[in-house]
CSV table of C-alpha atoms in Angstrom, one decimal:
chain,number,residue,atom,x,y,z
A,1,UNK,CA,27.2,17.6,51.8
A,2,UNK,CA,28.6,20.6,50.4
A,3,UNK,CA,26.6,23.6,48.9
A,4,UNK,CA,28.0,22.4,45.1
A,5,UNK,CA,26.4,18.9,45.5
A,6,UNK,CA,23.4,20.3,47.4
A,7,UNK,CA,22.5,22.8,44.3
A,8,UNK,CA,23.0,19.6,42.2
A,9,UNK,CA,20.3,17.5,44.1
A,10,UNK,CA,17.6,20.4,44.6
A,11,UNK,CA,15.4,19.4,41.6
A,12,UNK,CA,15.4,15.7,42.2
A,13,UNK,CA,14.8,16.7,45.9
A,14,UNK,CA,11.5,18.8,44.9
A,15,UNK,CA,10.5,15.8,42.9
A,16,UNK,CA,11.0,13.3,45.5
A,17,UNK,CA,13.3,11.0,44.0
A,18,UNK,CA,16.4,11.3,45.9
A,19,UNK,CA,17.2,7.8,47.4
A,20,UNK,CA,16.6,7.9,51.3
A,21,UNK,CA,20.7,8.3,52.2
A,22,UNK,CA,20.7,11.3,49.7
A,23,UNK,CA,17.8,12.9,50.7
A,24,UNK,CA,19.1,12.8,54.4
A,25,UNK,CA,22.2,14.5,53.9
A,26,UNK,CA,20.6,17.0,52.0
A,27,UNK,CA,18.1,17.9,54.5
A,28,UNK,CA,20.9,18.2,57.1
A,29,UNK,CA,22.6,20.3,54.6
A,30,UNK,CA,19.6,22.7,54.0
A,31,UNK,CA,18.9,22.7,57.5
A,32,UNK,CA,22.4,24.4,58.3
A,33,UNK,CA,23.0,26.5,55.2
A,34,UNK,CA,20.7,29.4,54.8
A,35,UNK,CA,21.7,30.3,51.1
A,36,UNK,CA,20.7,26.7,49.8
A,37,UNK,CA,17.7,26.8,51.9
A,38,UNK,CA,16.8,29.7,49.9
A,39,UNK,CA,17.7,27.9,46.8
A,40,UNK,CA,15.1,25.3,47.8
A,41,UNK,CA,12.1,27.6,48.4
A,42,UNK,CA,12.7,29.1,45.1
A,43,UNK,CA,12.7,25.6,43.5
A,44,UNK,CA,10.0,24.9,45.1
A,45,UNK,CA,7.9,27.8,44.4
A,46,UNK,CA,9.2,27.7,40.4
A,47,UNK,CA,7.8,24.1,40.3
A,48,UNK,CA,4.3,25.4,42.1
A,49,UNK,CA,4.4,27.9,39.3
A,50,UNK,CA,4.9,25.7,36.6
A,51,UNK,CA,2.1,23.2,37.1
A,52,UNK,CA,-0.5,26.3,37.0
A,53,UNK,CA,0.5,27.4,33.7
A,54,UNK,CA,-2.1,26.3,31.0
A,55,UNK,CA,-2.2,26.2,27.1
A,56,UNK,CA,-5.4,27.8,26.0
A,57,UNK,CA,-8.4,25.4,25.1
A,58,UNK,CA,-8.4,24.0,21.7
A,59,UNK,CA,-10.5,26.4,19.2
A,60,UNK,CA,-14.1,25.2,18.5
A,61,UNK,CA,-13.0,24.8,14.8
A,62,UNK,CA,-10.0,22.7,15.7
A,63,UNK,CA,-12.1,19.2,15.1
A,64,UNK,CA,-13.6,20.3,12.1
A,65,UNK,CA,-10.1,21.7,10.6
A,66,UNK,CA,-8.5,18.4,11.4
A,67,UNK,CA,-11.2,16.3,9.9
A,68,UNK,CA,-10.6,17.5,6.8
A,69,UNK,CA,-7.2,17.3,7.2
A,70,UNK,CA,-7.4,13.4,8.0
A,71,UNK,CA,-9.8,13.0,4.8
A,72,UNK,CA,-7.4,14.7,2.8
A,73,UNK,CA,-4.7,12.3,4.1
A,74,UNK,CA,-6.6,8.9,3.7
A,75,UNK,CA,-7.2,9.5,0.0
A,76,UNK,CA,-3.3,10.6,-0.2
A,77,UNK,CA,-2.2,7.4,1.4
A,78,UNK,CA,-4.4,5.5,-0.9
A,79,UNK,CA,-3.4,6.9,-3.7
A,80,UNK,CA,-5.9,8.9,-4.3
A,81,UNK,CA,-4.8,12.2,-4.1
A,82,UNK,CA,-7.0,15.2,-4.8
A,83,UNK,CA,-5.3,15.8,-7.9
A,84,UNK,CA,-5.9,12.7,-9.1
A,85,UNK,CA,-9.6,12.4,-8.0
A,86,UNK,CA,-10.1,15.7,-9.9
A,87,UNK,CA,-8.4,14.6,-12.9
A,88,UNK,CA,-11.0,11.5,-13.2
A,89,UNK,CA,-13.4,14.5,-13.4
A,90,UNK,CA,-11.7,15.8,-16.7
A,91,UNK,CA,-13.4,14.8,-20.0
A,92,UNK,CA,-10.5,12.7,-21.2
A,93,UNK,CA,-11.2,10.4,-18.3
A,94,UNK,CA,-14.6,9.4,-20.0
A,95,UNK,CA,-16.9,6.7,-18.8
A,96,UNK,CA,-19.1,4.9,-21.4
A,97,UNK,CA,-23.0,4.6,-20.2
A,98,UNK,CA,-25.4,3.3,-22.5
A,99,UNK,CA,-28.7,4.8,-22.3
A,100,UNK,CA,-29.8,3.1,-25.1
A,101,UNK,CA,-29.2,0.5,-27.7
A,102,UNK,CA,-28.1,2.9,-30.3
A,103,UNK,CA,-26.5,5.5,-28.4
A,104,UNK,CA,-23.7,6.0,-25.8
A,105,UNK,CA,-23.4,8.8,-23.7
A,106,UNK,CA,-20.0,10.0,-22.3
A,107,UNK,CA,-20.2,11.7,-18.5
A,108,UNK,CA,-17.8,13.7,-16.7
A,109,UNK,CA,-18.0,15.7,-14.1
A,110,UNK,CA,-15.5,19.0,-13.6
A,111,UNK,CA,-15.5,21.8,-10.9
A,112,UNK,CA,-14.3,24.9,-12.1
A,113,UNK,CA,-13.8,28.1,-10.5
A,114,UNK,CA,-15.4,30.8,-12.2
A,115,UNK,CA,-17.6,33.8,-11.6
A,116,UNK,CA,-20.5,33.6,-14.1
A,117,UNK,CA,-23.9,34.1,-13.5
A,118,UNK,CA,-25.6,31.2,-15.0
A,119,UNK,CA,-27.5,28.9,-12.7
A,120,UNK,CA,-27.8,26.4,-15.6
A,121,UNK,CA,-27.3,26.2,-19.1
A,122,UNK,CA,-27.9,23.1,-21.5
A,123,UNK,CA,-26.2,23.8,-24.9
A,124,UNK,CA,-23.6,22.8,-27.2
A,125,UNK,CA,-19.5,23.8,-26.5
A,126,UNK,CA,-19.0,26.8,-28.7
A,127,UNK,CA,-21.3,28.8,-26.3
A,128,UNK,CA,-18.8,28.3,-23.4
A,129,UNK,CA,-15.5,28.8,-25.0
A,130,UNK,CA,-14.9,31.1,-22.6
A,131,UNK,CA,-14.7,28.0,-19.7
A,132,UNK,CA,-12.1,26.5,-21.7
A,133,UNK,CA,-9.5,28.7,-19.8
A,134,UNK,CA,-11.5,28.4,-16.8
A,135,UNK,CA,-8.9,27.5,-14.0
A,136,UNK,CA,-9.5,24.5,-12.1
A,137,UNK,CA,-10.7,24.4,-8.6
A,138,UNK,CA,-9.7,21.3,-7.0
A,139,UNK,CA,-12.6,21.6,-4.2
A,140,UNK,CA,-15.2,24.1,-3.5
A,141,UNK,CA,-14.9,26.0,-0.6
A,142,UNK,CA,-17.4,26.6,2.1
A,143,UNK,CA,-19.6,29.7,1.2
A,144,UNK,CA,-18.2,30.2,-1.8
A,145,UNK,CA,-19.2,29.7,-5.2
A,146,UNK,CA,-18.0,27.6,-8.1
A,147,UNK,CA,-19.0,26.1,-11.3
A,148,UNK,CA,-19.6,22.8,-11.5
A,149,UNK,CA,-19.6,21.3,-14.8
A,150,UNK,CA,-21.3,18.4,-16.7
A,151,UNK,CA,-20.5,17.3,-20.1
A,152,UNK,CA,-22.8,14.5,-21.5
A,153,UNK,CA,-21.1,13.5,-24.7
A,154,UNK,CA,-23.2,11.9,-26.7
A,155,UNK,CA,-22.9,9.6,-29.9
A,156,UNK,CA,-25.7,10.6,-31.9
A,157,UNK,CA,-28.4,12.8,-31.2
A,158,UNK,CA,-31.3,11.4,-28.5
A,159,UNK,CA,-34.6,13.0,-28.2
A,160,UNK,CA,-36.8,13.4,-25.0
A,161,UNK,CA,-33.8,12.7,-22.3
A,162,UNK,CA,-34.9,13.7,-18.7
A,163,UNK,CA,-32.3,14.9,-17.1
A,164,UNK,CA,-32.3,14.9,-12.7
A,165,UNK,CA,-29.0,16.3,-10.7
A,166,UNK,CA,-29.2,15.8,-6.9
A,167,UNK,CA,-26.7,18.0,-5.1
A,168,UNK,CA,-26.1,16.5,-1.5
A,169,UNK,CA,-26.2,18.7,1.6
A,170,UNK,CA,-22.6,19.9,1.4
A,171,UNK,CA,-23.5,21.4,-2.1
A,172,UNK,CA,-26.1,24.0,-2.9
A,173,UNK,CA,-27.2,25.7,-6.0
A,174,UNK,CA,-26.5,29.2,-5.8
A,175,UNK,CA,-30.1,30.1,-4.9
A,176,UNK,CA,-30.0,27.6,-2.2
A,177,UNK,CA,-32.2,24.7,-4.1
A,178,UNK,CA,-30.9,21.5,-4.6
A,179,UNK,CA,-32.7,19.7,-7.9
A,180,UNK,CA,-32.1,20.4,-11.1
A,181,UNK,CA,-34.5,19.1,-13.6
A,182,UNK,CA,-34.5,19.3,-17.5
A,183,UNK,CA,-36.1,17.5,-20.2
A,184,UNK,CA,-35.0,18.3,-23.8
A,185,UNK,CA,-32.9,16.6,-26.6
A,186,UNK,CA,-29.0,15.7,-26.6
A,187,UNK,CA,-27.3,16.8,-29.4
A,188,UNK,CA,-24.7,14.8,-31.2
A,189,UNK,CA,-21.0,15.8,-29.6
A,190,UNK,CA,-20.8,17.5,-26.3
A,191,UNK,CA,-24.0,18.7,-24.3
A,192,UNK,CA,-22.5,20.9,-21.3
A,193,UNK,CA,-24.3,21.9,-18.2
A,194,UNK,CA,-22.9,24.4,-15.9
A,195,UNK,CA,-24.2,24.6,-12.7
A,196,UNK,CA,-23.2,27.9,-10.1
A,197,UNK,CA,-23.1,25.9,-7.0
A,198,UNK,CA,-21.9,27.0,-3.5
A,199,UNK,CA,-20.1,25.0,-0.8
A,200,UNK,CA,-22.2,24.8,2.3
A,201,UNK,CA,-20.5,21.8,4.6
A,202,UNK,CA,-17.4,20.9,4.8
A,203,UNK,CA,-16.8,17.1,3.7
A,204,UNK,CA,-16.9,14.7,0.5
A,205,UNK,CA,-20.1,14.8,-1.2
A,206,UNK,CA,-21.7,12.6,-4.1
A,207,UNK,CA,-23.3,14.5,-6.8
A,208,UNK,CA,-25.6,12.6,-8.5
A,209,UNK,CA,-26.8,13.0,-12.2
A,210,UNK,CA,-29.7,10.8,-13.7
A,211,UNK,CA,-30.4,10.4,-17.2
A,212,UNK,CA,-33.6,8.5,-18.3
A,213,UNK,CA,-35.2,7.9,-21.7
A,214,UNK,CA,-38.5,6.0,-21.6
A,215,UNK,CA,-37.8,3.2,-19.2
A,216,UNK,CA,-34.2,3.2,-19.5
A,217,UNK,CA,-32.0,5.1,-17.1
A,218,UNK,CA,-28.3,5.6,-15.5
A,219,UNK,CA,-27.0,7.1,-12.8
A,220,UNK,CA,-23.6,8.8,-12.8
A,221,UNK,CA,-22.3,9.7,-9.4
A,222,UNK,CA,-19.1,11.8,-8.7
A,223,UNK,CA,-17.6,12.9,-5.3
A,224,UNK,CA,-16.8,16.5,-4.7
A,225,UNK,CA,-15.0,18.1,-1.9
A,226,UNK,CA,-15.6,20.9,0.4
A,227,UNK,CA,-13.0,22.2,2.3
A,228,UNK,CA,-13.1,24.9,5.1
A,229,UNK,CA,-13.0,28.6,3.6
A,230,UNK,CA,-10.0,29.3,5.4
A,231,UNK,CA,-7.8,26.4,4.1
B,1,UNK,CA,-11.8,-0.7,23.1
B,2,UNK,CA,-8.7,1.3,22.1
B,3,UNK,CA,-7.1,-1.7,20.5
B,4,UNK,CA,-10.6,-2.2,18.4
B,5,UNK,CA,-10.1,1.6,17.2
B,6,UNK,CA,-6.7,1.2,16.7
B,7,UNK,CA,-7.2,-1.6,14.0
B,8,UNK,CA,-10.3,0.3,12.5
B,9,UNK,CA,-8.4,3.2,12.2
B,10,UNK,CA,-5.2,1.2,10.6
B,11,UNK,CA,-7.9,0.4,7.9
B,12,UNK,CA,-8.5,4.0,7.2
B,13,UNK,CA,-11.5,4.4,9.3
B,14,UNK,CA,-11.5,8.2,9.9
B,15,UNK,CA,-14.1,8.0,12.7
B,16,UNK,CA,-12.3,5.6,14.5
B,17,UNK,CA,-9.1,7.5,15.0
B,18,UNK,CA,-11.0,10.9,15.7
B,19,UNK,CA,-12.4,9.3,18.4
B,20,UNK,CA,-8.9,7.2,19.4
B,21,UNK,CA,-6.7,10.2,19.2
B,22,UNK,CA,-9.3,12.8,20.7
B,23,UNK,CA,-8.2,12.2,24.9
B,24,UNK,CA,-4.7,13.4,23.1
B,25,UNK,CA,-5.2,16.2,21.2
B,26,UNK,CA,-5.3,18.9,24.1
B,27,UNK,CA,-2.0,17.6,25.2
B,28,UNK,CA,-0.6,17.7,21.6
B,29,UNK,CA,-1.7,21.1,21.3
B,30,UNK,CA,-0.3,22.2,24.1
B,31,UNK,CA,3.0,21.1,23.7
B,32,UNK,CA,3.0,22.8,20.4
B,33,UNK,CA,1.4,26.0,22.3
B,34,UNK,CA,4.6,26.3,24.1
B,35,UNK,CA,7.1,26.0,21.3
B,36,UNK,CA,5.3,28.6,19.4
B,37,UNK,CA,3.9,32.1,19.1
B,38,UNK,CA,0.5,31.9,18.6
B,39,UNK,CA,-2.5,29.5,19.3
B,40,UNK,CA,-3.4,29.4,15.4
B,41,UNK,CA,0.6,28.1,14.5
B,42,UNK,CA,0.1,25.8,17.5
B,43,UNK,CA,-3.1,24.4,16.2
B,44,UNK,CA,-2.1,24.0,13.1
B,45,UNK,CA,1.2,22.4,13.7
B,46,UNK,CA,-0.7,20.1,16.2
B,47,UNK,CA,-2.9,19.1,13.6
B,48,UNK,CA,0.1,18.3,11.1
B,49,UNK,CA,1.2,15.9,14.1
B,50,UNK,CA,-1.9,14.4,14.8
B,51,UNK,CA,-2.1,13.5,10.4
B,52,UNK,CA,1.4,12.0,10.8
B,53,UNK,CA,0.3,9.6,13.3
B,54,UNK,CA,-3.0,8.7,11.6
B,55,UNK,CA,-0.6,7.9,8.5
B,56,UNK,CA,2.1,6.1,10.5
B,57,UNK,CA,-0.4,4.0,12.3
B,58,UNK,CA,0.1,1.1,10.2
B,59,UNK,CA,3.6,1.0,12.1
B,60,UNK,CA,2.4,0.9,15.2
B,61,UNK,CA,2.6,-2.8,17.2
B,62,UNK,CA,2.2,-2.5,20.6
B,63,UNK,CA,5.7,-2.4,21.4
B,64,UNK,CA,4.9,0.5,23.7
B,65,UNK,CA,1.5,2.4,25.1
B,66,UNK,CA,-0.3,4.0,22.3
B,67,UNK,CA,0.1,7.1,24.2
B,68,UNK,CA,3.9,7.3,24.5
B,69,UNK,CA,3.7,5.9,20.8
B,70,UNK,CA,1.6,9.2,20.0
B,71,UNK,CA,3.6,11.3,21.8
B,72,UNK,CA,6.9,10.0,20.3
B,73,UNK,CA,5.5,11.1,16.8
B,74,UNK,CA,4.6,14.2,18.2
B,75,UNK,CA,8.0,14.9,19.0
B,76,UNK,CA,9.5,13.7,16.3
B,77,UNK,CA,7.2,16.2,14.0
B,78,UNK,CA,7.8,19.0,16.3
B,79,UNK,CA,11.6,18.6,16.2
B,80,UNK,CA,13.2,15.7,14.7
B,81,UNK,CA,12.8,17.4,11.1
B,82,UNK,CA,15.3,19.6,11.5
B,83,UNK,CA,12.9,21.6,14.1
B,84,UNK,CA,11.7,23.6,10.9
B,85,UNK,CA,8.6,23.8,12.9
B,86,UNK,CA,9.6,25.5,15.7
B,87,UNK,CA,13.0,27.2,14.3
B,88,UNK,CA,11.4,30.8,13.7
B,89,UNK,CA,9.9,30.7,17.2
B,90,UNK,CA,13.3,30.4,18.9
B,91,UNK,CA,13.2,33.3,21.0
B,92,UNK,CA,15.1,35.7,22.9
B,93,UNK,CA,13.9,36.7,26.4
B,94,UNK,CA,11.6,39.8,26.5
B,95,UNK,CA,13.5,43.1,26.5
B,96,UNK,CA,11.4,44.1,29.6
B,97,UNK,CA,12.7,41.0,31.6
B,98,UNK,CA,14.6,43.0,33.5
B,99,UNK,CA,12.4,44.9,35.3
B,100,UNK,CA,11.5,41.5,37.3
B,101,UNK,CA,14.5,42.0,39.2
B,102,UNK,CA,13.3,45.6,40.6
B,103,UNK,CA,11.7,45.3,43.8
B,104,UNK,CA,8.8,47.9,43.0
B,105,UNK,CA,7.6,46.1,40.4
B,106,UNK,CA,7.7,42.7,41.9
B,107,UNK,CA,5.4,44.3,44.6
B,108,UNK,CA,2.8,45.0,42.1
B,109,UNK,CA,2.9,41.5,40.2
B,110,UNK,CA,-0.9,40.0,40.0
B,111,UNK,CA,-1.1,36.4,39.9
B,112,UNK,CA,-1.5,36.4,36.2
B,113,UNK,CA,1.5,38.1,35.1
B,114,UNK,CA,3.7,36.1,37.3
B,115,UNK,CA,2.7,33.0,35.1
B,116,UNK,CA,3.1,34.9,32.1
B,117,UNK,CA,6.4,35.8,33.2
B,118,UNK,CA,7.2,32.6,33.9
B,119,UNK,CA,5.9,31.4,30.5
B,120,UNK,CA,8.1,33.6,28.6
B,121,UNK,CA,11.1,32.1,30.5
B,122,UNK,CA,10.3,29.0,29.7
B,123,UNK,CA,9.4,29.7,25.7
B,124,UNK,CA,13.4,31.2,26.1
B,125,UNK,CA,14.7,27.9,27.2
B,126,UNK,CA,16.6,26.1,24.6
B,127,UNK,CA,14.7,23.5,23.1
B,128,UNK,CA,15.8,20.2,24.4
B,129,UNK,CA,15.4,21.7,28.2
B,130,UNK,CA,12.3,23.4,27.4
B,131,UNK,CA,11.2,19.9,26.0
B,132,UNK,CA,11.7,18.1,29.6
B,133,UNK,CA,10.2,21.0,31.3
B,134,UNK,CA,7.2,21.2,29.1
B,135,UNK,CA,6.4,17.7,29.5
B,136,UNK,CA,7.4,17.0,33.1
B,137,UNK,CA,6.8,20.4,34.8
B,138,UNK,CA,3.6,21.6,32.8
B,139,UNK,CA,2.1,18.8,30.8
B,140,UNK,CA,2.8,16.1,34.0
B,141,UNK,CA,4.3,13.3,32.2
B,142,UNK,CA,6.7,11.4,34.6
B,143,UNK,CA,10.2,11.2,33.8
B,144,UNK,CA,10.0,7.2,32.4
B,145,UNK,CA,7.0,8.5,29.8
B,146,UNK,CA,9.3,11.6,29.1
B,147,UNK,CA,12.1,9.4,28.7
B,148,UNK,CA,10.2,6.9,26.4
B,149,UNK,CA,9.0,9.4,24.3
B,150,UNK,CA,12.4,11.7,23.6
B,151,UNK,CA,14.0,8.2,23.6
B,152,UNK,CA,16.7,9.1,25.9
B,153,UNK,CA,17.6,7.4,29.5
B,154,UNK,CA,15.9,8.5,32.7
B,155,UNK,CA,18.7,10.2,34.0
B,156,UNK,CA,18.9,12.3,30.9
B,157,UNK,CA,15.6,13.6,31.7
B,158,UNK,CA,16.2,14.3,35.1
B,159,UNK,CA,19.6,16.4,34.4
B,160,UNK,CA,18.1,18.0,32.1
B,161,UNK,CA,15.3,19.3,34.3
B,162,UNK,CA,17.4,20.0,36.9
B,163,UNK,CA,19.4,22.2,34.3
B,164,UNK,CA,16.1,23.8,32.8
B,165,UNK,CA,15.1,24.4,36.3
B,166,UNK,CA,18.0,26.3,37.9
B,167,UNK,CA,18.1,28.3,34.4
B,168,UNK,CA,14.8,29.4,35.1
B,169,UNK,CA,15.3,30.3,38.7
B,170,UNK,CA,18.5,32.2,37.5
B,171,UNK,CA,16.8,34.2,34.9
B,172,UNK,CA,13.7,34.8,37.4
B,173,UNK,CA,16.0,36.0,40.1
B,174,UNK,CA,14.6,37.5,43.2
B,175,UNK,CA,11.1,37.3,41.6
B,176,UNK,CA,10.9,34.0,43.3
B,177,UNK,CA,10.9,35.5,46.7
B,178,UNK,CA,8.0,36.1,48.6
B,179,UNK,CA,5.1,36.1,46.2
B,180,UNK,CA,2.3,33.6,46.8
B,181,UNK,CA,1.0,31.5,44.1
């Protein structure tokens, strides 16, 4: 074996994959050629060093970020892109729920980004004209505030309505509480409730609103995504 | 157990998929790391590859091992899509690389510096050579596994590895003399 052939076999030799005949020829050459012996020594050392190279360990929040991406991918795969999910919350995507034999209440949930200080309002639409131009936030961010808007569209005036809203673990009111209770009258048309909320935990969460009049009640649930602040 | 998790994950069970992919996460990240410039970038790209695996799972028919299939997708995400992910990270050798040939500097090298220098040299390899070095020499895949992942013959892995090592040996020069690892 000459030097050129020996050089081409060094890598296979250090990996121990040369056939017996070739290995013997290679070793014979190495024993009589100091330059190739030196090359072999360097190659062995190089391989040893590379075996010691390690990438850093995954960061602590790698799995949390990945989880959010997987959840998002799952819904996109199913044709429920986040945009479409939140489209569903728009007032035009109304859902009629019977609250009594004579009245219909249309409920929609919308997540807005916003900086208003209000914790809760129950009032007519005229008082919230400013929000008509509010930009949509498709998801809430952890540790950031946003406005959760509920619009109860009533077919007629309804007296003595009891409203309860339960926020899940992943979302809280700005003051940290999770339950809202209100009693009053629904006016004909839009009845808007605004909640200043904050993302608490990453995930997909159900916000539950319960309307009750006497013994008749209706519960409406909507999914809200809370995403990591940095994504 | 693995097949059970795969079937659940195919039906969209994120929890099952996370359990399934957990043991491969670090290796998926490792490969990204050796082709990127920062841990943050590498994690981001690794997560994108894992999401791609999740979305492609319905196509897994068990014709190869799950592990091989996973890393084939990782390789596709990292490189076949125009190598967009890493193109901007193709690097030249650091300017200070020459000093490694200087005997005075060589004598002062610590083990950590030695590793960092070799890592830098690996990063400077053309991607197709770097890939086999990362898979085989750094992450411990055998030739057959690497061949299946890269969809090339085993002989191509051998020859690329041989050339890659020769390039590294050439670049590192006398630096490989004498120092104990």
